mmCIF file of N, CA and C in Angstrom:
data_model
loop_
_atom_site.group_PDB
_atom_site.id
_atom_site.type_symbol
_atom_site.label_atom_id
_atom_site.label_comp_id
_atom_site.label_asym_id
_atom_site.label_seq_id
_atom_site.Cartn_x
_atom_site.Cartn_y
_atom_site.Cartn_z
ATOM 1 N N MET A 86 16.202 0.728 -22.638
ATOM 2 C CA MET A 86 15.199 0.915 -22.039
ATOM 3 C C MET A 86 14.224 2.021 -22.038
ATOM 4 N N MET A 87 14.417 2.342 -22.950
ATOM 5 C CA MET A 87 13.794 3.510 -22.876
ATOM 6 C C MET A 87 11.763 2.981 -23.852
ATOM 7 N N ILE A 88 12.213 1.686 -24.279
ATOM 8 C CA ILE A 88 10.845 1.441 -24.962
ATOM 9 C C ILE A 88 10.007 0.977 -23.325
ATOM 10 N N HIS A 89 10.925 0.009 -22.409
ATOM 11 C CA HIS A 89 10.174 0.051 -21.285
ATOM 12 C C HIS A 89 9.550 1.027 -20.224
ATOM 13 N N THR A 90 10.404 2.207 -20.348
ATOM 14 C CA THR A 90 10.133 3.223 -19.256
ATOM 15 C C THR A 90 8.768 3.992 -19.760
ATOM 16 N N HIS A 91 8.963 4.382 -21.456
ATOM 17 C CA HIS A 91 8.295 5.766 -22.089
ATOM 18 C C HIS A 91 6.618 5.347 -21.701
ATOM 19 N N PRO A 92 5.902 4.008 -21.925
ATOM 20 C CA PRO A 92 4.406 3.789 -21.282
ATOM 21 C C PRO A 92 4.722 4.166 -19.851
ATOM 22 N N LEU A 93 5.488 4.508 -18.718
ATOM 23 C CA LEU A 93 5.206 4.230 -17.616
ATOM 24 C C LEU A 93 5.353 5.964 -17.412
ATOM 25 N N ILE A 94 5.873 6.841 -17.920
ATOM 26 C CA ILE A 94 6.300 8.167 -17.860
ATOM 27 C C ILE A 94 4.942 8.609 -18.945
ATOM 28 N N LEU A 95 4.569 8.385 -19.852
ATOM 29 C CA LEU A 95 3.315 8.801 -19.862
ATOM 30 C C LEU A 95 2.119 8.630 -18.878
ATOM 31 N N GLN A 96 2.252 7.842 -18.763
ATOM 32 C CA GLN A 96 0.974 7.120 -17.263
ATOM 33 C C GLN A 96 1.591 7.980 -16.032
ATOM 34 N N LEU A 97 2.563 8.771 -15.562
ATOM 35 C CA LEU A 97 2.613 9.663 -14.601
ATOM 36 C C LEU A 97 2.512 11.082 -15.347
ATOM 37 N N LEU A 98 2.533 11.334 -15.999
ATOM 38 C CA LEU A 98 2.285 12.312 -16.720
ATOM 39 C C LEU A 98 0.403 12.584 -16.677
ATOM 40 N N GLU A 99 -0.429 11.718 -16.974
ATOM 41 C CA GLU A 99 -1.800 12.076 -17.226
ATOM 42 C C GLU A 99 -2.515 12.739 -16.643
ATOM 43 N N ASP A 100 -3.152 13.489 -17.056
ATOM 44 C CA ASP A 100 -3.440 14.748 -15.988
ATOM 45 C C ASP A 100 -5.018 14.590 -15.823
ATOM 46 N N ASN A 101 -4.855 13.241 -14.787
ATOM 47 C CA ASN A 101 -5.995 12.679 -13.965
ATOM 48 C C ASN A 101 -5.802 12.060 -12.912
ATOM 49 N N THR A 102 -6.997 11.611 -12.186
ATOM 50 C CA THR A 102 -6.826 10.686 -10.955
ATOM 51 C C THR A 102 -5.926 10.081 -11.470
ATOM 52 N N ASP A 103 -5.917 9.302 -11.779
ATOM 53 C CA ASP A 103 -4.630 8.613 -11.945
ATOM 54 C C ASP A 103 -3.838 8.737 -12.043
ATOM 55 N N GLY A 104 -2.967 9.497 -12.877
ATOM 56 C CA GLY A 104 -1.665 10.625 -12.765
ATOM 57 C C GLY A 104 -1.612 11.005 -11.734
ATOM 58 N N ASP A 105 -2.530 11.662 -11.060
ATOM 59 C CA ASP A 105 -1.951 12.244 -9.660
ATOM 60 C C ASP A 105 -1.890 11.339 -8.600
ATOM 61 N N THR A 106 -2.336 10.085 -8.778
ATOM 62 C CA THR A 106 -2.036 8.988 -7.552
ATOM 63 C C THR A 106 -0.975 8.319 -8.111
ATOM 64 N N ARG A 107 -0.443 8.265 -9.536
ATOM 65 C CA ARG A 107 1.310 7.398 -9.684
ATOM 66 C C ARG A 107 2.024 8.735 -9.297
ATOM 67 N N ARG A 108 1.844 9.308 -9.763
ATOM 68 C CA ARG A 108 2.596 10.757 -8.404
ATOM 69 C C ARG A 108 2.944 10.407 -7.290
ATOM 70 N N ALA A 109 2.157 10.642 -7.202
ATOM 71 C CA ALA A 109 2.023 10.736 -5.388
ATOM 72 C C ALA A 109 2.688 9.458 -5.095
ATOM 73 N N SER A 110 2.637 8.185 -5.228
ATOM 74 C CA SER A 110 3.122 6.783 -4.629
ATOM 75 C C SER A 110 4.682 6.989 -5.194
ATOM 76 N N LEU A 111 5.165 8.232 -5.818
ATOM 77 C CA LEU A 111 6.386 8.336 -6.124
ATOM 78 C C LEU A 111 7.135 9.287 -4.599
ATOM 79 N N ALA A 112 6.065 9.896 -4.181
ATOM 80 C CA ALA A 112 6.623 11.172 -3.245
ATOM 81 C C ALA A 112 7.759 10.643 -2.110
ATOM 82 N N GLU A 113 7.959 9.771 -1.441
ATOM 83 C CA GLU A 113 9.207 9.113 -0.895
ATOM 84 C C GLU A 113 10.964 9.046 -1.686
ATOM 85 N N TRP A 114 10.464 8.907 -3.161
ATOM 86 C CA TRP A 114 11.718 9.160 -4.075
ATOM 87 C C TRP A 114 11.968 10.195 -3.612
ATOM 88 N N TYR A 115 11.237 11.378 -3.233
ATOM 89 C CA TYR A 115 12.086 12.582 -3.216
ATOM 90 C C TYR A 115 12.714 13.071 -2.029
ATOM 91 N N ARG A 116 12.178 12.471 -0.930
ATOM 92 C CA ARG A 116 12.785 12.550 0.560
ATOM 93 C C ARG A 116 14.333 11.143 0.703
ATOM 94 N N ALA A 117 13.975 10.646 -0.348
ATOM 95 C CA ALA A 117 15.029 9.442 0.055
ATOM 96 C C ALA A 117 17.077 9.850 -0.837
ATOM 97 N N GLU A 118 17.883 9.633 -0.266
ATOM 98 C CA GLU A 118 18.982 9.617 -0.919
ATOM 99 C C GLU A 118 19.513 8.076 -1.354
ATOM 100 N N ARG A 119 18.657 7.373 -1.116
ATOM 101 C CA ARG A 119 18.615 5.819 -2.225
ATOM 102 C C ARG A 119 17.426 5.469 -2.534
ATOM 103 N N PRO A 120 17.670 4.141 -3.435
ATOM 104 C CA PRO A 120 16.216 3.800 -4.065
ATOM 105 C C PRO A 120 15.318 3.335 -3.055
ATOM 106 N N VAL A 121 14.066 3.951 -3.183
ATOM 107 C CA VAL A 121 12.845 3.363 -2.001
ATOM 108 C C VAL A 121 12.540 1.346 -2.369
ATOM 109 N N ILE A 122 12.760 0.600 -1.930
ATOM 110 C CA ILE A 122 12.435 -0.570 -1.855
ATOM 111 C C ILE A 122 10.568 -1.141 -1.881
ATOM 112 N N ASP A 123 11.031 0.012 -0.674
ATOM 113 C CA ASP A 123 9.140 -0.490 -0.600
ATOM 114 C C ASP A 123 8.882 0.618 0.841
ATOM 115 N N VAL A 124 7.144 1.096 0.667
ATOM 116 C CA VAL A 124 6.465 1.994 1.830
ATOM 117 C C VAL A 124 5.753 1.118 2.323
ATOM 118 N N LEU A 125 5.870 1.203 3.793
ATOM 119 C CA LEU A 125 4.337 0.484 4.560
ATOM 120 C C LEU A 125 4.382 1.724 5.834
ATOM 121 N N ARG A 126 2.779 1.838 5.675
ATOM 122 C CA ARG A 126 2.256 2.538 6.483
ATOM 123 C C ARG A 126 1.400 1.851 7.407
ATOM 124 N N GLY A 127 1.271 2.564 8.515
ATOM 125 C CA GLY A 127 0.142 2.256 9.495
ATOM 126 C C GLY A 127 -0.328 3.685 9.984
ATOM 127 N N THR A 128 -1.434 3.704 10.567
ATOM 128 C CA THR A 128 -2.535 4.924 10.838
ATOM 129 C C THR A 128 -1.529 6.381 10.979
ATOM 130 N N THR A 129 -0.700 5.934 12.074
ATOM 131 C CA THR A 129 0.466 7.783 11.898
ATOM 132 C C THR A 129 1.918 7.382 11.676
ATOM 133 N N SER A 130 2.803 5.599 11.311
ATOM 134 C CA SER A 130 3.888 5.543 11.061
ATOM 135 C C SER A 130 4.193 5.272 9.398
ATOM 136 N N LEU A 131 5.452 5.374 9.212
ATOM 137 C CA LEU A 131 5.252 4.566 7.823
ATOM 138 C C LEU A 131 7.133 4.346 8.633
ATOM 139 N N PHE A 132 7.162 3.347 7.936
ATOM 140 C CA PHE A 132 8.654 2.328 7.704
ATOM 141 C C PHE A 132 8.683 2.549 5.802
ATOM 142 N N ARG A 133 9.456 2.945 5.739
ATOM 143 C CA ARG A 133 10.418 3.052 4.322
ATOM 144 C C ARG A 133 11.457 2.394 4.431
ATOM 145 N N ILE A 134 11.749 1.420 3.418
ATOM 146 C CA ILE A 134 12.532 0.040 3.175
ATOM 147 C C ILE A 134 13.492 1.054 1.728
ATOM 148 N N ASP A 135 14.752 0.995 2.191
ATOM 149 C CA ASP A 135 16.080 1.479 1.117
ATOM 150 C C ASP A 135 16.865 0.818 0.823
ATOM 151 N N GLY A 136 16.654 0.285 -0.653
ATOM 152 C CA GLY A 136 18.154 -0.220 -1.070
ATOM 153 C C GLY A 136 19.225 -0.104 -1.551
ATOM 154 N N PRO A 137 20.022 -0.249 -2.796
ATOM 155 C CA PRO A 137 19.771 -1.125 -3.330
ATOM 156 C C PRO A 137 19.561 -2.843 -2.474
ATOM 157 N N ARG A 138 19.258 -3.802 -2.701
ATOM 158 C CA ARG A 138 19.452 -5.143 -2.093
ATOM 159 C C ARG A 138 20.764 -5.697 -2.376
ATOM 160 N N GLN A 139 20.949 -6.531 -1.338
ATOM 161 C CA GLN A 139 22.583 -6.941 -1.047
ATOM 162 C C GLN A 139 22.736 -8.013 -0.435
ATOM 163 N N PHE A 140 23.228 -9.058 -1.156
ATOM 164 C CA PHE A 140 23.352 -10.917 -0.987
ATOM 165 C C PHE A 140 24.474 -10.926 -0.395
ATOM 166 N N PHE A 141 24.357 -11.468 0.994
ATOM 167 C CA PHE A 141 25.227 -12.220 1.767
ATOM 168 C C PHE A 141 24.825 -13.450 2.577
ATOM 169 N N GLY A 142 25.973 -14.451 2.290
ATOM 170 C CA GLY A 142 25.164 -15.392 2.799
ATOM 171 C C GLY A 142 23.916 -15.865 2.338
ATOM 172 N N SER A 143 22.781 -16.153 3.003
ATOM 173 C CA SER A 143 21.330 -16.859 2.439
ATOM 174 C C SER A 143 20.745 -15.456 2.206
ATOM 175 N N GLU A 144 21.152 -14.887 3.711
ATOM 176 C CA GLU A 144 20.283 -13.388 3.590
ATOM 177 C C GLU A 144 19.717 -12.711 2.274
ATOM 178 N N THR A 145 19.301 -11.436 2.492
ATOM 179 C CA THR A 145 18.920 -10.277 1.708
ATOM 180 C C THR A 145 18.705 -8.968 2.528
ATOM 181 N N PHE A 146 19.797 -7.945 2.187
ATOM 182 C CA PHE A 146 19.319 -6.850 3.061
ATOM 183 C C PHE A 146 19.541 -5.543 2.323
ATOM 184 N N ALA A 147 18.224 -5.249 2.704
ATOM 185 C CA ALA A 147 18.057 -3.834 2.541
ATOM 186 C C ALA A 147 19.257 -3.161 2.922
ATOM 187 N N MET A 148 19.779 -1.931 2.083
ATOM 188 C CA MET A 148 20.564 -0.569 3.394
ATOM 189 C C MET A 148 20.377 -0.190 4.019
ATOM 190 N N GLY A 149 19.588 0.064 4.294
ATOM 191 C CA GLY A 149 18.923 0.522 5.853
ATOM 192 C C GLY A 149 17.277 0.660 5.489
ATOM 193 N N SER A 150 16.783 1.905 6.141
ATOM 194 C CA SER A 150 15.694 2.146 6.781
ATOM 195 C C SER A 150 15.266 3.556 7.030
ATOM 196 N N LEU A 151 14.237 3.945 7.281
ATOM 197 C CA LEU A 151 13.331 4.890 7.495
ATOM 198 C C LEU A 151 12.112 4.611 8.593
ATOM 199 N N ILE A 152 12.278 4.694 10.298
ATOM 200 C CA ILE A 152 11.015 4.761 10.307
ATOM 201 C C ILE A 152 10.317 6.208 11.046
ATOM 202 N N GLU A 153 9.330 6.549 10.994
ATOM 203 C CA GLU A 153 8.849 7.593 11.220
ATOM 204 C C GLU A 153 7.473 7.409 11.724
ATOM 205 N N SER A 154 6.922 7.902 13.317
ATOM 206 C CA SER A 154 6.599 7.950 14.302
ATOM 207 C C SER A 154 5.819 9.335 14.743
ATOM 208 N N PRO A 155 4.494 9.470 15.368
ATOM 209 C CA PRO A 155 4.513 10.207 16.055
ATOM 210 C C PRO A 155 6.035 10.233 17.316
ATOM 211 N N GLY A 156 6.951 12.177 16.899
ATOM 212 C CA GLY A 156 7.910 11.844 18.178
ATOM 213 C C GLY A 156 8.840 11.219 17.597
ATOM 214 N N VAL A 157 9.108 10.471 16.871
ATOM 215 C CA VAL A 157 10.308 9.849 16.412
ATOM 216 C C VAL A 157 10.352 9.929 14.925
ATOM 217 N N THR A 158 11.990 9.612 14.674
ATOM 218 C CA THR A 158 12.546 9.807 13.564
ATOM 219 C C THR A 158 13.658 8.744 13.162
ATOM 220 N N ALA A 159 14.291 7.869 12.922
ATOM 221 C CA ALA A 159 14.600 7.023 13.186
ATOM 222 C C ALA A 159 15.399 6.251 11.354
ATOM 223 N N HIS A 160 16.556 6.245 11.279
ATOM 224 C CA HIS A 160 17.306 5.366 10.244
ATOM 225 C C HIS A 160 17.549 3.876 10.713
ATOM 226 N N LEU A 161 17.270 3.229 10.551
ATOM 227 C CA LEU A 161 17.855 2.249 10.926
ATOM 228 C C LEU A 161 18.774 1.216 10.097
ATOM 229 N N ASP A 162 20.022 0.372 10.326
ATOM 230 C CA ASP A 162 20.897 -0.659 9.562
ATOM 231 C C ASP A 162 19.904 -1.049 9.083
ATOM 232 N N PRO A 163 21.731 -2.333 7.802
ATOM 233 C CA PRO A 163 21.089 -2.811 7.165
ATOM 234 C C PRO A 163 20.529 -4.785 8.546
ATOM 235 N N VAL A 164 20.526 -4.121 9.173
ATOM 236 C CA VAL A 164 20.562 -5.546 10.269
ATOM 237 C C VAL A 164 19.143 -5.474 11.039
ATOM 238 N N GLU A 165 19.072 -4.016 11.150
ATOM 239 C CA GLU A 165 17.893 -3.531 12.249
ATOM 240 C C GLU A 165 16.750 -3.675 11.148
ATOM 241 N N THR A 166 17.246 -2.941 9.679
ATOM 242 C CA THR A 166 16.029 -3.164 8.911
ATOM 243 C C THR A 166 15.417 -4.538 8.299
ATOM 244 N N LEU A 167 16.382 -5.192 8.396
ATOM 245 C CA LEU A 167 15.911 -6.870 8.104
ATOM 246 C C LEU A 167 14.608 -7.653 9.031
ATOM 247 N N HIS A 168 15.412 -7.096 10.055
ATOM 248 C CA HIS A 168 14.390 -7.487 11.575
ATOM 249 C C HIS A 168 13.019 -7.138 11.629
ATOM 250 N N LEU A 169 12.876 -5.638 11.740
ATOM 251 C CA LEU A 169 11.804 -5.090 11.757
ATOM 252 C C LEU A 169 11.006 -5.084 10.254
ATOM 253 N N GLU A 170 11.659 -5.282 9.424
ATOM 254 C CA GLU A 170 11.015 -6.019 7.479
ATOM 255 C C GLU A 170 9.846 -7.418 8.339
ATOM 256 N N GLU A 171 10.867 -8.254 8.854
ATOM 257 C CA GLU A 171 10.130 -9.622 8.994
ATOM 258 C C GLU A 171 9.203 -9.316 9.272
ATOM 259 N N ARG A 172 9.671 -8.907 10.747
ATOM 260 C CA ARG A 172 8.310 -8.425 11.820
ATOM 261 C C ARG A 172 6.773 -8.356 11.103
ATOM 262 N N VAL A 173 7.069 -7.058 9.940
ATOM 263 C CA VAL A 173 6.020 -6.371 9.848
ATOM 264 C C VAL A 173 5.568 -6.738 8.533
ATOM 265 N N ARG A 174 6.322 -7.595 7.288
ATOM 266 C CA ARG A 174 5.400 -8.508 6.546
ATOM 267 C C ARG A 174 5.043 -9.916 7.114
ATOM 268 N N ASN A 175 5.411 -10.478 8.678
ATOM 269 C CA ASN A 175 4.918 -11.647 8.915
ATOM 270 C C ASN A 175 3.591 -10.425 9.047
ATOM 271 N N ALA A 176 3.107 -9.872 9.840
ATOM 272 C CA ALA A 176 2.147 -9.145 10.625
ATOM 273 C C ALA A 176 1.178 -9.164 9.778
ATOM 274 N N ILE A 177 1.764 -8.318 8.494
ATOM 275 C CA ILE A 177 0.789 -7.766 7.236
ATOM 276 C C ILE A 177 0.338 -9.576 7.044
ATOM 277 N N GLU A 178 1.094 -10.679 6.671
ATOM 278 C CA GLU A 178 0.711 -11.968 5.903
ATOM 279 C C GLU A 178 -0.336 -12.388 7.411
ATOM 280 N N LYS A 179 -0.481 -11.670 8.491
ATOM 281 C CA LYS A 179 -1.232 -12.839 9.057
ATOM 282 C C LYS A 179 -2.643 -12.088 9.138
ATOM 283 N N GLU A 180 -2.829 -11.149 8.567
ATOM 284 C CA GLU A 180 -3.939 -10.246 8.851
ATOM 285 C C GLU A 180 -4.375 -10.514 7.501
ATOM 286 N N ILE A 181 -4.098 -10.634 6.256
ATOM 287 C CA ILE A 181 -4.668 -11.098 5.271
ATOM 288 C C ILE A 181 -4.895 -12.686 5.250
ATOM 289 N N VAL A 182 -4.626 -13.190 5.946
ATOM 290 C CA VAL A 182 -4.465 -14.982 5.834
ATOM 291 C C VAL A 182 -6.068 -14.857 7.225
ATOM 292 N N CYS A 183 -6.008 -14.264 8.070
ATOM 293 C CA CYS A 183 -7.145 -13.770 9.139
ATOM 294 C C CYS A 183 -8.455 -13.502 8.151
ATOM 295 N N TRP A 184 -8.026 -11.995 7.053
ATOM 296 C CA TRP A 184 -9.391 -11.611 6.711
ATOM 297 C C TRP A 184 -9.730 -12.629 5.333
ATOM 298 N N ILE A 185 -9.285 -13.481 4.467
ATOM 299 C CA ILE A 185 -9.503 -14.216 3.945
ATOM 300 C C ILE A 185 -10.428 -15.445 4.900
ATOM 301 N N ALA A 186 -9.829 -15.877 5.746
ATOM 302 C CA ALA A 186 -10.498 -17.090 6.223
ATOM 303 C C ALA A 186 -12.178 -16.326 6.908
ATOM 304 N N GLU A 187 -12.067 -14.566 7.283
ATOM 305 C CA GLU A 187 -13.255 -14.376 7.919
ATOM 306 C C GLU A 187 -14.341 -14.203 6.705
ATOM 307 N N GLN A 188 -13.819 -13.986 6.158
ATOM 308 C CA GLN A 188 -14.696 -13.772 4.693
ATOM 309 C C GLN A 188 -15.011 -14.840 3.591
ATOM 310 N N GLY A 189 -13.910 -16.349 4.184
ATOM 311 C CA GLY A 189 -14.939 -17.238 3.446
ATOM 312 C C GLY A 189 -13.981 -17.165 2.097
ATOM 313 N N LEU A 190 -13.264 -17.073 1.871
ATOM 314 C CA LEU A 190 -12.240 -15.902 0.514
ATOM 315 C C LEU A 190 -12.183 -17.653 -0.235
ATOM 316 N N GLN A 191 -11.584 -18.257 1.116
ATOM 317 C CA GLN A 191 -11.386 -19.759 0.341
ATOM 318 C C GLN A 191 -12.136 -20.310 -0.730
ATOM 319 N N ASP A 192 -13.063 -20.941 0.071
ATOM 320 C CA ASP A 192 -14.347 -21.133 -0.738
ATOM 321 C C ASP A 192 -14.384 -20.444 -2.221
ATOM 322 N N HIS A 193 -14.199 -19.337 -2.142
ATOM 323 C CA HIS A 193 -14.369 -19.226 -3.622
ATOM 324 C C HIS A 193 -12.869 -19.821 -5.106
ATOM 325 N N PRO A 194 -13.638 -19.364 -6.248
ATOM 326 C CA PRO A 194 -12.666 -20.287 -7.290
ATOM 327 C C PRO A 194 -11.685 -18.559 -7.101
ATOM 328 N N PRO A 195 -10.646 -18.927 -7.502
ATOM 329 C CA PRO A 195 -9.458 -18.295 -7.641
ATOM 330 C C PRO A 195 -10.020 -16.915 -9.689
ATOM 331 N N ILE A 196 -9.919 -15.648 -8.877
ATOM 332 C CA ILE A 196 -10.559 -15.458 -10.206
ATOM 333 C C ILE A 196 -8.853 -14.634 -10.700
ATOM 334 N N GLU A 197 -9.376 -14.456 -12.326
ATOM 335 C CA GLU A 197 -9.140 -13.326 -13.069
ATOM 336 C C GLU A 197 -7.287 -12.482 -12.133
ATOM 337 N N ALA A 198 -6.505 -11.602 -11.796
ATOM 338 C CA ALA A 198 -5.848 -10.501 -11.202
ATOM 339 C C ALA A 198 -6.669 -9.124 -11.996
ATOM 340 N N CYS A 199 -6.200 -8.869 -13.479
ATOM 341 C CA CYS A 199 -6.496 -7.946 -13.998
ATOM 342 C C CYS A 199 -8.187 -7.764 -14.273
ATOM 343 N N LEU A 200 -8.603 -6.427 -13.929
ATOM 344 C CA LEU A 200 -10.229 -5.772 -14.217
ATOM 345 C C LEU A 200 -10.597 -5.266 -15.334
ATOM 346 N N ASP A 201 -11.660 -5.081 -15.416
ATOM 347 C CA ASP A 201 -12.324 -3.816 -16.702
ATOM 348 C C ASP A 201 -12.814 -2.578 -15.797
ATOM 349 N N ARG A 202 -11.826 -2.357 -15.770
ATOM 350 C CA ARG A 202 -11.957 -0.828 -15.108
ATOM 351 C C ARG A 202 -13.146 0.206 -15.624
ATOM 352 N N ASP A 203 -13.756 0.076 -17.260
ATOM 353 C CA ASP A 203 -14.790 0.662 -17.038
ATOM 354 C C ASP A 203 -15.840 0.258 -16.514
ATOM 355 N N ILE A 204 -15.883 -0.943 -16.479
ATOM 356 C CA ILE A 204 -17.116 -1.616 -15.206
ATOM 357 C C ILE A 204 -16.243 -1.778 -13.851
ATOM 358 N N GLU A 205 -15.831 -2.092 -13.128
ATOM 359 C CA GLU A 205 -15.022 -1.973 -11.772
ATOM 360 C C GLU A 205 -15.549 -0.541 -11.725
ATOM 361 N N ASP A 206 -14.598 0.690 -11.895
ATOM 362 C CA ASP A 206 -14.568 1.478 -11.241
ATOM 363 C C ASP A 206 -15.668 1.988 -11.051
ATOM 364 N N PRO A 207 -17.254 2.416 -11.738
ATOM 365 C CA PRO A 207 -17.871 2.687 -11.380
ATOM 366 C C PRO A 207 -18.911 1.786 -10.198
ATOM 367 N N SER A 208 -18.204 1.027 -10.368
ATOM 368 C CA SER A 208 -18.972 -0.374 -9.115
ATOM 369 C C SER A 208 -18.178 0.094 -8.363
ATOM 370 N N ALA A 209 -17.242 0.108 -8.070
ATOM 371 C CA ALA A 209 -16.560 0.553 -6.567
ATOM 372 C C ALA A 209 -16.795 2.106 -6.271
ATOM 373 N N ILE A 210 -17.469 3.474 -6.649
ATOM 374 C CA ILE A 210 -17.780 4.713 -6.619
ATOM 375 C C ILE A 210 -18.610 4.274 -5.958
ATOM 376 N N ARG A 211 -20.408 3.555 -6.356
ATOM 377 C CA ARG A 211 -21.368 3.189 -5.709
ATOM 378 C C ARG A 211 -20.957 2.309 -4.669
ATOM 379 N N ARG A 212 -20.573 1.408 -4.526
ATOM 380 C CA ARG A 212 -19.576 1.062 -3.151
ATOM 381 C C ARG A 212 -19.465 1.367 -2.022
ATOM 382 N N MET A 213 -18.638 2.459 -2.357
ATOM 383 C CA MET A 213 -18.368 3.778 -1.209
ATOM 384 C C MET A 213 -19.808 4.850 -0.618
ATOM 385 N N ILE A 214 -20.105 5.258 -1.961
ATOM 386 C CA ILE A 214 -21.282 5.960 -1.661
ATOM 387 C C ILE A 214 -22.490 5.004 -1.231
ATOM 388 N N ASP A 215 -23.073 4.036 -1.537
ATOM 389 C CA ASP A 215 -23.715 3.021 -0.727
ATOM 390 C C ASP A 215 -23.422 3.130 0.746
ATOM 391 N N TRP A 216 -22.240 2.708 0.761
ATOM 392 C CA TRP A 216 -21.481 2.035 2.306
ATOM 393 C C TRP A 216 -21.612 3.513 3.081
ATOM 394 N N THR A 217 -21.186 4.617 2.633
ATOM 395 C CA THR A 217 -21.299 5.884 3.599
ATOM 396 C C THR A 217 -22.761 6.194 3.650
ATOM 397 N N ARG A 218 -23.645 5.737 2.835
ATOM 398 C CA ARG A 218 -24.803 6.285 3.049
ATOM 399 C C ARG A 218 -25.328 5.893 4.532
ATOM 400 N N ARG A 219 -25.339 4.434 4.140
ATOM 401 C CA ARG A 219 -25.340 3.651 5.389
ATOM 402 C C ARG A 219 -25.322 3.756 6.732
ATOM 403 N N SER A 220 -23.484 3.993 6.527
ATOM 404 C CA SER A 220 -23.431 4.466 7.752
ATOM 405 C C SER A 220 -23.481 5.410 8.278
ATOM 406 N N ARG A 221 -23.172 6.867 7.672
ATOM 407 C CA ARG A 221 -23.929 7.657 8.299
ATOM 408 C C ARG A 221 -25.162 7.714 8.939
ATOM 409 N N TRP A 222 -26.365 6.696 8.094
ATOM 410 C CA TRP A 222 -27.182 6.279 8.670
ATOM 411 C C TRP A 222 -27.508 5.880 9.789
ATOM 412 N N MET A 223 -26.796 4.603 10.333
ATOM 413 C CA MET A 223 -26.615 3.877 11.054
ATOM 414 C C MET A 223 -25.763 4.974 12.379
ATOM 415 N N GLU A 224 -24.660 6.013 12.404
ATOM 416 C CA GLU A 224 -24.478 6.510 13.485
ATOM 417 C C GLU A 224 -25.445 7.477 13.690
ATOM 418 N N SER A 225 -26.056 8.288 12.822
ATOM 419 C CA SER A 225 -27.303 9.159 13.115
ATOM 420 C C SER A 225 -28.494 7.938 14.232
ATOM 421 N N GLN A 226 -28.413 6.973 13.558
ATOM 422 C CA GLN A 226 -29.698 6.308 14.324
ATOM 423 C C GLN A 226 -29.138 5.919 15.875
ATOM 424 N N SER A 227 -27.665 5.376 16.216
ATOM 425 C CA SER A 227 -26.647 5.469 17.546
ATOM 426 C C SER A 227 -27.221 6.554 18.370
ATOM 427 N N TYR A 228 -27.597 7.795 18.097
ATOM 428 C CA TYR A 228 -28.281 8.666 18.663
ATOM 429 C C TYR A 228 -29.378 8.898 19.483
ATOM 430 N N VAL A 229 -30.149 8.136 19.040
ATOM 431 C CA VAL A 229 -31.848 8.142 19.588
ATOM 432 C C VAL A 229 -31.568 7.104 20.219
ATOM 433 N N ARG A 230 -32.532 7.898 21.414
ATOM 434 C CA ARG A 230 -32.762 6.731 22.912
ATOM 435 C C ARG A 230 -34.240 6.385 22.802
#
């Protein structure tokens, strides 16, 4: 097990923004009594699915879940979790498929899932800077009559 976990631990210990991001992704682990399967976030709401998964008949249940929204904190039982997880995952799938259609992505050949960060990270930063500058310019223009 150490052979597989050692590289992950080293990545968690990196003293850079990657390490910070990896450590932040584990924040829910500290709050949860059970192993966290997934954390799905909305703008102000959170749906944390707790494991381990249990198999009964043809269903795969989480042990339960936590929902948090302004003014609401609730623990869901395994059946409630199953129903909400299905609804949330269906909504996510619908939005991804809509995005693909809107952007015409099905017309492009599939690409390699891995990327070269030495090339892609600077490109992403440039894209953010360009978009922010254009967005600010357009917002300032909207006040001109």
